[in-house]
Amino acid sequence: MRSSAPKGTQDLLPEVTAAWQQVERQFADLCHLYGYEEIRIPTFEHTEVFQRGVGDTTDIVQKEMYTFEDLAGRSLTLRPEGTAGVVRSFVQNGLASQPFPQRLFYMITAFRYENVQKGRYREFHQLGVEAFGSEGPGIDAELLAMLWHYFGLLGLEKIDLHINNIGCPNCRAVYREALLDYLRPHQAELCEDCRGRLERNPMRVLDCKNEGCQRVTASAPLILDHLDETCQTHFSGLKRSLDALEVPYTINPRIVRGLDYYTKTVFEFVSENVGTQGTICGGGRYDGLVEALGGPSLPGIGFAMGEERLLMEMEAQGALRKPRPAAQLFIGSMGDAAWQKAQMIAQNLRKAGVAAQYELCGRSLKAQMKYAGKSGARYVMVLGDAELEAGEAQVRSLIDRDREQQTFSIHDTGALEAFFLAQTE
Ligand code: HAM
């Protein structure tokens, strides 16, 4: 039987995983600088965690979840995102009793039954954070400054930050009525999706990509004109901090986000390189979610970025670094005694932190050298009877053919190790 991976999933092969590891390592290092500790949550949760967390009226819960019954008849769902599971864990494990703000980061796979296209998969990866217990806009700005810092470290220059404030339940109730009053007479001009979501979630009509819907919403009332005083003060505090921290942003009153839990600040980092979706990272504040999932009344804020889209963006901006070579040194050998020595030298080098390989397929020396060249090794050393007798061997560069060969002892490998360690620094 010949079988291929399910639609919307991807194999990440060795030629790309070095870049994935690089962005993940840099993300974890940066999170630590800002006080975030890693949390690992289950891949699946009880379905109600997402129904109550992400929200019953969202596209994710209504159309995109991988839900199944286990053998005991429980309804379980593969996580479509990380926030609901992190909040469930935060509440269940009593983390609310720790000093605030509590900062957590995660690197997860997520699953959504979506129409597959460029930058949109059914299994994808998210790098995200959630911070609990801080009510003011200071942490909103800190989080956006951290993302800006991260994109800078990755060498990404052309990403735009869009921010909005979608109010608290108080101002949103008033706004919802104003928006419905405006949209209802235009119902026939909306796309099928938006006609369906009009009464359930009218704000989603604002970020629909359909041209007809965009024409209708061009003069729709805006949430920013309906914010109460607390939400207005929060938004101006955020803008003041972003200006002070020199994080450039655009105010985009159309950002509403596709998940129900958001309150006040919402934001997206967008680029033209990642397909029709365009969003590399999205997030915002969710001041009612901890309580909705059975915890105390505590504010929260977070973001998640799609790793696939992040790497796509890095490629488009020429920011992907070359993967490291498979080995610093390949040790070729002729004869069993030389092979045994090669085995020992390679092992000593690895223990010292140098990537080394030796022959493991019984090839001729000529074939070994051909393999070494193809494998991406930077240097080769050849061991035969003459080298064993002399107790030393020569190291030759495969990258710079004009470079002089260097001779090293094959019994005391200290100098050989020092040579390669100096190359990796
Ligand atoms: P989201 O906007 O649904 O938010 O997803 C965040 C990011 O995940 C998107 O900007 C995108 O880069 C990536 N993403 C989403 N769906 C797909 C897909 N089908 N294929 C590839 N990438 C995708 C959340 O998930 C929230 N939990 C973010 C958050 C954390 N808000 C507060 N805390």
CSV table of C-alpha atoms and ligand atoms in Angstrom, one decimal:
chain,number,residue,atom,x,y,z
A,1,MET,CA,0.0,0.0,0.0
A,2,ARG,CA,1.3,3.5,-0.9
A,3,SER,CA,0.0,6.0,1.5
A,4,SER,CA,0.5,9.8,1.8
A,5,ALA,CA,0.2,12.1,4.8
A,6,PRO,CA,-3.4,13.4,5.5
A,7,LYS,CA,-4.4,16.6,3.6
A,8,GLY,CA,-3.2,19.7,5.5
A,9,THR,CA,-0.4,18.0,7.4
A,10,GLN,CA,3.3,18.3,6.5
A,11,ASP,CA,6.4,16.3,7.0
A,12,LEU,CA,9.3,18.6,8.2
A,13,LEU,CA,12.4,17.1,6.7
A,14,PRO,CA,16.0,17.5,7.9
A,15,GLU,CA,16.6,20.2,5.3
A,16,VAL,CA,14.2,22.5,7.1
A,17,THR,CA,14.2,21.4,10.8
A,18,ALA,CA,17.4,23.2,11.6
A,19,ALA,CA,15.6,26.5,10.8
A,20,TRP,CA,12.6,25.4,13.0
A,21,GLN,CA,14.9,24.6,15.9
A,22,GLN,CA,16.6,28.0,15.5
A,23,VAL,CA,13.3,30.0,15.8
A,24,GLU,CA,12.1,27.8,18.7
A,25,ARG,CA,15.4,28.2,20.6
A,26,GLN,CA,15.4,32.0,20.0
A,27,PHE,CA,11.8,32.2,21.1
A,28,ALA,CA,12.4,30.2,24.4
A,29,ASP,CA,15.5,32.3,25.2
A,30,LEU,CA,13.6,35.5,24.6
A,31,CYS,CA,10.7,34.3,26.7
A,32,HIS,CA,13.1,33.7,29.6
A,33,LEU,CA,14.5,37.2,29.3
A,34,TYR,CA,10.9,38.6,29.7
A,35,GLY,CA,10.1,36.3,32.7
A,36,TYR,CA,8.1,33.6,30.9
A,37,GLU,CA,8.4,29.9,31.9
A,38,GLU,CA,7.4,27.1,29.6
A,39,ILE,CA,4.1,25.1,30.1
A,40,ARG,CA,3.3,21.9,28.3
A,41,ILE,CA,-0.3,21.0,27.9
A,42,PRO,CA,-2.2,18.0,26.5
A,43,THR,CA,-2.8,17.7,22.8
A,44,PHE,CA,-6.5,17.0,23.5
A,45,GLU,CA,-8.9,18.3,26.0
A,46,HIS,CA,-12.6,17.7,26.9
A,47,THR,CA,-14.5,19.3,24.1
A,48,GLU,CA,-16.3,21.7,26.5
A,49,VAL,CA,-13.0,23.4,27.3
A,50,PHE,CA,-13.0,24.8,23.7
A,51,GLN,CA,-16.7,25.3,23.5
A,52,ARG,CA,-16.6,27.5,26.7
A,53,GLY,CA,-13.1,28.8,26.1
A,54,VAL,CA,-12.9,29.7,22.4
A,55,GLY,CA,-16.6,30.2,22.2
A,56,ASP,CA,-19.7,28.4,20.8
A,57,THR,CA,-20.3,31.1,18.1
A,58,THR,CA,-16.8,31.0,16.6
A,59,ASP,CA,-15.9,29.4,13.2
A,60,ILE,CA,-13.3,27.3,15.1
A,61,VAL,CA,-15.9,25.6,17.4
A,62,GLN,CA,-18.7,25.4,14.8
A,63,LYS,CA,-16.8,24.1,11.8
A,64,GLU,CA,-13.1,23.4,12.4
A,65,MET,CA,-12.6,21.1,15.4
A,66,TYR,CA,-11.3,17.6,15.3
A,67,THR,CA,-13.7,16.1,17.8
A,68,PHE,CA,-14.0,12.4,18.6
A,69,GLU,CA,-15.5,10.1,21.2
A,70,ASP,CA,-13.0,7.9,23.2
A,71,LEU,CA,-13.8,4.3,24.0
A,72,ALA,CA,-15.5,5.4,27.2
A,73,GLY,CA,-17.8,7.7,25.3
A,74,ARG,CA,-16.2,11.0,26.4
A,75,SER,CA,-16.2,13.8,23.8
A,76,LEU,CA,-12.6,14.9,23.3
A,77,THR,CA,-11.1,17.5,20.9
A,78,LEU,CA,-7.6,18.0,19.4
A,79,ARG,CA,-6.6,21.5,20.5
A,80,PRO,CA,-7.4,24.1,17.8
A,81,GLU,CA,-5.2,26.6,19.8
A,82,GLY,CA,-3.4,26.9,23.1
A,83,THR,CA,-5.1,29.5,25.2
A,84,ALA,CA,-8.1,27.6,26.4
A,85,GLY,CA,-5.9,24.6,27.4
A,86,VAL,CA,-3.4,26.8,29.2
A,87,VAL,CA,-6.2,28.6,31.1
A,88,ARG,CA,-7.8,25.2,32.0
A,89,SER,CA,-4.4,24.1,33.3
A,90,PHE,CA,-3.8,27.4,35.1
A,91,VAL,CA,-7.1,27.0,37.0
A,92,GLN,CA,-6.8,23.3,37.6
A,93,ASN,CA,-3.3,23.5,39.1
A,94,GLY,CA,-4.0,26.5,41.3
A,95,LEU,CA,-1.4,28.7,39.6
A,96,ALA,CA,-3.6,31.7,40.4
A,97,SER,CA,-2.1,31.6,43.9
A,98,GLN,CA,1.4,32.5,42.6
A,99,PRO,CA,2.7,36.1,42.5
A,100,PHE,CA,1.4,38.1,39.5
A,101,PRO,CA,1.9,38.5,36.7
A,102,GLN,CA,2.2,34.8,36.0
A,103,ARG,CA,3.9,34.4,32.6
A,104,LEU,CA,3.8,31.2,30.6
A,105,PHE,CA,5.0,30.3,27.2
A,106,TYR,CA,4.3,27.3,24.9
A,107,MET,CA,5.3,25.7,21.6
A,108,ILE,CA,2.6,23.4,20.4
A,109,THR,CA,0.9,21.8,17.5
A,110,ALA,CA,-2.7,22.8,16.8
A,111,PHE,CA,-5.4,21.3,14.6
A,112,ARG,CA,-8.2,22.9,12.6
A,113,TYR,CA,-10.3,21.4,9.8
A,114,GLU,CA,-9.8,24.4,7.4
A,115,ASN,CA,-9.6,24.8,3.7
A,116,VAL,CA,-6.0,24.1,3.0
A,117,GLN,CA,-4.1,26.8,1.1
A,118,LYS,CA,-0.8,28.7,1.3
A,119,GLY,CA,-0.1,29.3,5.0
A,120,ARG,CA,-3.2,27.5,6.1
A,121,TYR,CA,-2.9,23.9,7.3
A,122,ARG,CA,-4.9,21.4,9.3
A,123,GLU,CA,-2.1,20.6,11.6
A,124,PHE,CA,0.2,23.6,12.3
A,125,HIS,CA,2.5,24.9,15.0
A,126,GLN,CA,2.2,27.8,17.3
A,127,LEU,CA,4.6,29.7,19.5
A,128,GLY,CA,2.7,31.5,22.2
A,129,VAL,CA,2.5,33.1,25.6
A,130,GLU,CA,-0.2,33.8,28.2
A,131,ALA,CA,0.2,36.3,31.1
A,132,PHE,CA,-2.2,36.4,34.0
A,133,GLY,CA,-3.1,38.9,36.7
A,134,SER,CA,-2.1,42.2,35.3
A,135,GLU,CA,-4.9,44.6,34.5
A,136,GLY,CA,-3.2,47.7,33.1
A,137,PRO,CA,-2.0,48.3,29.6
A,138,GLY,CA,1.7,48.0,30.6
A,139,ILE,CA,1.8,44.3,30.1
A,140,ASP,CA,0.0,44.7,26.7
A,141,ALA,CA,2.8,47.0,25.6
A,142,GLU,CA,5.5,44.7,27.1
A,143,LEU,CA,4.2,41.8,25.2
A,144,LEU,CA,4.1,43.7,21.9
A,145,ALA,CA,7.6,45.0,22.5
A,146,MET,CA,8.8,41.4,23.1
A,147,LEU,CA,7.3,40.4,19.8
A,148,TRP,CA,8.9,43.3,18.0
A,149,HIS,CA,12.2,42.4,19.7
A,150,TYR,CA,11.8,38.8,18.5
A,151,PHE,CA,11.1,39.7,14.9
A,152,GLY,CA,14.2,41.9,15.0
A,153,LEU,CA,16.3,39.0,16.3
A,154,LEU,CA,15.1,36.9,13.4
A,155,GLY,CA,16.0,39.6,10.9
A,156,LEU,CA,12.4,40.4,9.9
A,157,GLU,CA,12.0,44.0,9.0
A,158,LYS,CA,8.8,44.2,7.0
A,159,ILE,CA,6.1,43.1,9.4
A,160,ASP,CA,3.3,45.5,10.4
A,161,LEU,CA,1.6,45.6,13.8
A,162,HIS,CA,-2.1,46.4,13.8
A,163,ILE,CA,-3.8,47.2,17.1
A,164,ASN,CA,-7.4,47.8,18.2
A,165,ASN,CA,-9.5,47.9,21.3
A,166,ILE,CA,-12.7,45.9,21.1
A,167,GLY,CA,-14.0,47.1,24.4
A,168,CYS,CA,-15.3,45.2,27.5
A,169,PRO,CA,-18.7,43.4,27.7
A,170,ASN,CA,-20.3,46.7,28.7
A,171,CYS,CA,-19.3,48.9,25.7
A,172,ARG,CA,-19.5,45.9,23.4
A,173,ALA,CA,-23.2,45.3,24.2
A,174,VAL,CA,-24.0,48.9,23.1
A,175,TYR,CA,-21.8,48.7,20.1
A,176,ARG,CA,-23.3,45.4,19.0
A,177,GLU,CA,-26.8,47.0,18.8
A,178,ALA,CA,-25.4,49.9,16.8
A,179,LEU,CA,-23.6,47.6,14.4
A,180,LEU,CA,-26.7,45.3,14.0
A,181,ASP,CA,-28.9,48.3,13.3
A,182,TYR,CA,-26.5,49.3,10.5
A,183,LEU,CA,-25.9,45.8,9.1
A,184,ARG,CA,-29.5,44.4,9.1
A,185,PRO,CA,-30.7,46.5,6.2
A,186,HIS,CA,-27.7,45.4,4.1
A,187,GLN,CA,-28.1,41.7,4.9
A,188,ALA,CA,-28.7,40.7,1.2
A,189,GLU,CA,-25.4,42.3,0.2
A,190,LEU,CA,-23.3,40.1,2.6
A,191,CYS,CA,-21.7,36.8,1.8
A,192,GLU,CA,-23.3,33.6,2.9
A,193,ASP,CA,-20.9,33.2,5.8
A,194,CYS,CA,-21.6,36.7,7.1
A,195,ARG,CA,-25.4,36.3,6.7
A,196,GLY,CA,-25.0,33.2,8.9
A,197,ARG,CA,-22.9,34.9,11.5
A,198,LEU,CA,-24.8,38.3,11.5
A,199,GLU,CA,-26.9,37.7,14.6
A,200,ARG,CA,-24.4,35.3,16.3
A,201,ASN,CA,-21.3,37.4,16.0
A,202,PRO,CA,-21.8,40.6,14.0
A,203,MET,CA,-18.3,41.9,14.6
A,204,ARG,CA,-16.8,39.2,12.5
A,205,VAL,CA,-18.5,40.7,9.5
A,206,LEU,CA,-16.0,43.6,9.9
A,207,ASP,CA,-12.9,41.4,9.1
A,208,CYS,CA,-14.5,39.4,6.3
A,209,LYS,CA,-12.3,39.4,3.2
A,210,ASN,CA,-15.3,39.3,0.7
A,211,GLU,CA,-15.5,42.4,-1.4
A,212,GLY,CA,-19.2,42.8,-1.0
A,213,CYS,CA,-18.9,42.6,2.8
A,214,GLN,CA,-16.1,45.1,2.8
A,215,ARG,CA,-18.2,47.5,0.7
A,216,VAL,CA,-21.0,47.3,3.2
A,217,THR,CA,-18.8,47.7,6.3
A,218,ALA,CA,-16.7,50.6,4.9
A,219,SER,CA,-19.1,53.0,6.6
A,220,ALA,CA,-20.2,50.8,9.5
A,221,PRO,CA,-20.0,52.3,13.0
A,222,LEU,CA,-16.6,51.5,14.7
A,223,ILE,CA,-16.0,50.1,18.2
A,224,LEU,CA,-13.4,52.7,18.9
A,225,ASP,CA,-16.2,55.3,18.9
A,226,HIS,CA,-18.2,53.3,21.4
A,227,LEU,CA,-15.5,52.6,24.1
A,228,ASP,CA,-16.4,53.5,27.7
A,229,GLU,CA,-14.0,55.6,29.7
A,230,THR,CA,-12.1,52.6,31.2
A,231,CYS,CA,-11.4,51.1,27.8
A,232,GLN,CA,-10.5,54.4,26.3
A,233,THR,CA,-7.9,55.0,29.1
A,234,HIS,CA,-6.6,51.5,28.6
A,235,PHE,CA,-6.1,52.1,24.8
A,236,SER,CA,-4.4,55.5,25.3
A,237,GLY,CA,-2.1,53.9,28.0
A,238,LEU,CA,-1.1,51.2,25.5
A,239,LYS,CA,-0.4,53.7,22.8
A,240,ARG,CA,1.7,55.8,25.1
A,241,SER,CA,3.9,52.8,26.2
A,242,LEU,CA,4.3,51.6,22.6
A,243,ASP,CA,5.5,55.1,21.6
A,244,ALA,CA,7.9,55.1,24.5
A,245,LEU,CA,9.2,51.6,23.7
A,246,GLU,CA,9.5,52.6,20.0
A,247,VAL,CA,7.3,49.9,18.7
A,248,PRO,CA,5.7,51.1,15.5
A,249,TYR,CA,1.9,50.3,15.0
A,250,THR,CA,-1.2,51.1,13.0
A,251,ILE,CA,-4.6,51.5,14.6
A,252,ASN,CA,-6.9,49.2,12.7
A,253,PRO,CA,-10.5,49.4,13.9
A,254,ARG,CA,-11.4,46.3,11.7
A,255,ILE,CA,-9.4,43.8,13.8
A,256,VAL,CA,-11.9,41.9,15.8
A,257,ARG,CA,-10.2,38.4,15.9
A,258,GLY,CA,-11.9,35.1,15.4
A,259,LEU,CA,-12.2,33.9,19.0
A,260,ASP,CA,-14.8,34.9,21.5
A,261,TYR,CA,-12.7,35.5,24.6
A,262,TYR,CA,-11.1,38.8,23.7
A,263,THR,CA,-11.7,42.0,25.6
A,264,LYS,CA,-10.1,45.5,25.1
A,265,THR,CA,-6.7,45.1,23.4
A,266,VAL,CA,-6.4,43.0,20.2
A,267,PHE,CA,-3.6,42.9,17.7
A,268,GLU,CA,-2.2,41.2,14.7
A,269,PHE,CA,1.2,41.2,13.0
A,270,VAL,CA,0.6,41.0,9.3
A,271,SER,CA,2.6,40.6,6.1
A,272,GLU,CA,1.8,40.1,2.4
A,273,ASN,CA,4.1,37.1,2.1
A,274,VAL,CA,2.1,34.5,3.9
A,275,GLY,CA,-0.9,34.0,1.7
A,276,THR,CA,-4.4,35.4,1.8
A,277,GLN,CA,-4.5,35.2,5.6
A,278,GLY,CA,-1.6,37.5,6.0
A,279,THR,CA,-1.5,37.1,9.8
A,280,ILE,CA,1.7,35.8,11.3
A,281,CYS,CA,0.8,36.4,14.9
A,282,GLY,CA,-2.4,37.3,16.7
A,283,GLY,CA,-3.5,37.9,20.2
A,284,GLY,CA,-5.1,40.1,22.8
A,285,ARG,CA,-6.5,40.5,26.2
A,286,TYR,CA,-9.1,38.1,27.7
A,287,ASP,CA,-10.2,39.5,31.0
A,288,GLY,CA,-13.2,37.1,31.5
A,289,LEU,CA,-11.7,33.8,30.3
A,290,VAL,CA,-10.2,32.5,33.6
A,291,GLU,CA,-13.5,33.0,35.4
A,292,ALA,CA,-15.4,31.4,32.5
A,293,LEU,CA,-13.3,28.3,32.8
A,294,GLY,CA,-14.0,28.0,36.6
A,295,GLY,CA,-11.2,30.1,38.0
A,296,PRO,CA,-11.1,33.4,39.9
A,297,SER,CA,-11.9,36.7,38.2
A,298,LEU,CA,-8.4,37.4,36.8
A,299,PRO,CA,-7.3,39.3,33.7
A,300,GLY,CA,-5.1,37.7,31.0
A,301,ILE,CA,-3.4,38.5,27.8
A,302,GLY,CA,-1.4,36.5,25.2
A,303,PHE,CA,-0.6,35.8,21.6
A,304,ALA,CA,0.2,32.9,19.3
A,305,MET,CA,2.2,33.0,16.1
A,306,GLY,CA,2.0,30.4,13.4
A,307,GLU,CA,5.5,28.8,13.0
A,308,GLU,CA,4.8,27.8,9.4
A,309,ARG,CA,3.9,31.4,8.5
A,310,LEU,CA,6.8,32.8,10.5
A,311,LEU,CA,9.3,30.6,8.5
A,312,MET,CA,7.6,31.5,5.2
A,313,GLU,CA,8.0,35.1,6.1
A,314,MET,CA,11.7,34.6,7.0
A,315,GLU,CA,12.3,32.9,3.6
A,316,ALA,CA,10.5,35.7,1.7
A,317,GLN,CA,12.7,38.3,3.5
A,318,GLY,CA,15.9,36.3,3.0
A,319,ALA,CA,16.3,35.9,6.8
A,320,LEU,CA,16.6,32.1,6.9
A,321,ARG,CA,20.1,31.0,7.9
A,322,LYS,CA,21.9,28.1,6.2
A,323,PRO,CA,21.5,24.8,8.1
A,324,ARG,CA,24.7,23.9,10.0
A,325,PRO,CA,26.9,21.2,8.3
A,326,ALA,CA,26.1,17.6,9.0
A,327,ALA,CA,29.6,17.1,10.5
A,328,GLN,CA,32.7,19.3,11.1
A,329,LEU,CA,34.9,16.3,10.3
A,330,PHE,CA,34.6,13.1,8.4
A,331,ILE,CA,37.3,10.5,9.2
A,332,GLY,CA,37.9,8.2,6.3
A,333,SER,CA,39.8,5.0,6.9
A,334,MET,CA,41.5,2.0,5.1
A,335,GLY,CA,41.6,-1.3,6.9
A,336,ASP,CA,40.2,-2.5,10.2
A,337,ALA,CA,42.9,-1.1,12.5
A,338,ALA,CA,42.4,2.4,11.0
A,339,TRP,CA,38.6,2.1,11.2
A,340,GLN,CA,38.9,1.2,14.9
A,341,LYS,CA,41.0,4.3,15.4
A,342,ALA,CA,38.6,6.5,13.4
A,343,GLN,CA,35.7,5.2,15.6
A,344,MET,CA,37.6,6.2,18.8
A,345,ILE,CA,38.6,9.7,17.5
A,346,ALA,CA,35.1,10.5,16.4
A,347,GLN,CA,33.7,9.5,19.8
A,348,ASN,CA,36.3,11.6,21.6
A,349,LEU,CA,35.5,14.6,19.4
A,350,ARG,CA,31.7,14.2,20.0
A,351,LYS,CA,32.3,14.1,23.7
A,352,ALA,CA,34.2,17.4,23.4
A,353,GLY,CA,31.2,18.9,21.5
A,354,VAL,CA,32.5,18.5,17.9
A,355,ALA,CA,30.2,16.9,15.3
A,356,ALA,CA,32.2,14.0,13.7
A,357,GLN,CA,31.4,11.1,11.4
A,358,TYR,CA,33.3,8.0,10.2
A,359,GLU,CA,32.6,5.3,7.7
A,360,LEU,CA,29.7,3.0,8.5
A,361,CYS,CA,28.9,1.4,5.2
A,362,GLY,CA,32.1,-0.5,4.4
A,363,ARG,CA,32.9,1.7,1.3
A,364,SER,CA,36.2,2.1,-0.5
A,365,LEU,CA,38.2,5.2,0.4
A,366,LYS,CA,37.3,6.9,-2.9
A,367,ALA,CA,33.6,6.3,-2.1
A,368,GLN,CA,34.0,7.5,1.5
A,369,MET,CA,35.5,10.8,0.2
A,370,LYS,CA,32.6,11.2,-2.3
A,371,TYR,CA,30.2,10.7,0.6
A,372,ALA,CA,32.0,13.2,2.8
A,373,GLY,CA,31.8,15.8,0.1
A,374,LYS,CA,28.0,15.2,-0.4
A,375,SER,CA,27.3,15.1,3.3
A,376,GLY,CA,28.3,18.7,3.8
A,377,ALA,CA,31.2,17.9,6.2
A,378,ARG,CA,33.7,20.8,6.4
A,379,TYR,CA,36.9,18.8,6.9
A,380,VAL,CA,38.2,15.3,6.2
A,381,MET,CA,41.0,13.2,7.8
A,382,VAL,CA,42.2,9.9,6.3
A,383,LEU,CA,43.6,7.1,8.4
A,384,GLY,CA,45.6,4.3,6.9
A,385,ASP,CA,48.7,2.2,7.8
A,386,ALA,CA,51.1,5.1,7.3
A,387,GLU,CA,49.1,7.4,9.7
A,388,LEU,CA,48.8,4.7,12.3
A,389,GLU,CA,52.5,4.1,12.1
A,390,ALA,CA,53.4,7.8,12.3
A,391,GLY,CA,50.8,8.5,15.0
A,392,GLU,CA,49.5,11.5,13.2
A,393,ALA,CA,47.2,12.4,10.4
A,394,GLN,CA,46.3,15.4,8.2
A,395,VAL,CA,43.1,17.4,8.3
A,396,ARG,CA,42.0,19.0,5.0
A,397,SER,CA,39.3,21.6,4.4
A,398,LEU,CA,36.6,20.6,1.9
A,399,ILE,CA,35.3,24.1,1.8
A,400,ASP,CA,38.5,26.0,1.1
A,401,ARG,CA,40.6,23.7,-1.1
A,402,ASP,CA,43.6,26.0,-1.1
A,403,ARG,CA,43.8,26.0,2.6
A,404,GLU,CA,46.9,24.3,3.9
A,405,GLN,CA,46.5,20.9,5.5
A,406,GLN,CA,47.2,20.6,9.2
A,407,THR,CA,48.8,17.7,11.0
A,408,PHE,CA,47.4,16.4,14.3
A,409,SER,CA,48.3,13.6,16.7
A,410,ILE,CA,45.8,10.7,16.5
A,411,HIS,CA,46.6,9.4,20.0
A,412,ASP,CA,46.2,12.6,22.0
A,413,THR,CA,43.2,14.2,20.4
A,414,GLY,CA,43.3,17.4,22.5
A,415,ALA,CA,44.8,19.6,19.8
A,416,LEU,CA,42.3,18.2,17.2
A,417,GLU,CA,39.4,19.0,19.6
A,418,ALA,CA,40.7,22.6,20.2
A,419,PHE,CA,41.1,23.2,16.5
A,420,PHE,CA,37.4,22.3,15.8
A,421,LEU,CA,36.0,24.0,18.9
A,422,ALA,CA,37.7,27.2,17.8
A,423,GLN,CA,35.9,26.9,14.4
A,424,THR,CA,32.5,26.6,16.0
A,425,GLU,CA,32.9,29.7,18.2
B,1,HAM,P1,-5.3,32.7,16.1
B,1,HAM,O1,-5.4,34.0,15.4
B,1,HAM,O2,-6.5,31.8,15.8
B,1,HAM,O3,-5.2,33.0,17.6
B,1,HAM,O4,-4.0,31.9,15.7
B,1,HAM,C1,-2.7,32.5,15.9
B,1,HAM,C2,-1.8,32.3,14.7
B,1,HAM,O5,-1.7,30.9,14.4
B,1,HAM,C3,-2.3,32.9,13.4
B,1,HAM,O6,-1.9,34.2,13.3
B,1,HAM,C4,-1.6,32.1,12.4
B,1,HAM,O7,-0.2,32.5,12.2
B,1,HAM,C5,-1.5,30.7,13.0
B,1,HAM,N1,-2.6,29.9,12.5
B,1,HAM,C6,-3.9,29.8,12.8
B,1,HAM,N2,-4.6,28.9,12.0
B,1,HAM,C7,-3.7,28.4,11.2
B,1,HAM,C8,-3.7,27.4,10.2
B,1,HAM,N3,-4.8,26.7,9.9
B,1,HAM,N4,-2.6,27.1,9.5
B,1,HAM,C9,-1.4,27.7,9.8
B,1,HAM,N5,-1.3,28.6,10.8
B,1,HAM,C10,-2.4,29.0,11.5
B,1,HAM,C11,-5.0,32.0,18.5
B,1,HAM,O8,-4.8,30.8,18.3
B,1,HAM,C12,-5.1,32.5,20.0
B,1,HAM,N6,-5.0,31.4,20.9
B,1,HAM,C13,-3.9,33.5,20.2
B,1,HAM,C14,-3.9,34.0,21.6
B,1,HAM,C15,-3.1,33.6,22.6
B,1,HAM,N7,-4.7,35.0,22.1
B,1,HAM,C16,-4.4,35.2,23.4
B,1,HAM,N8,-3.5,34.3,23.7
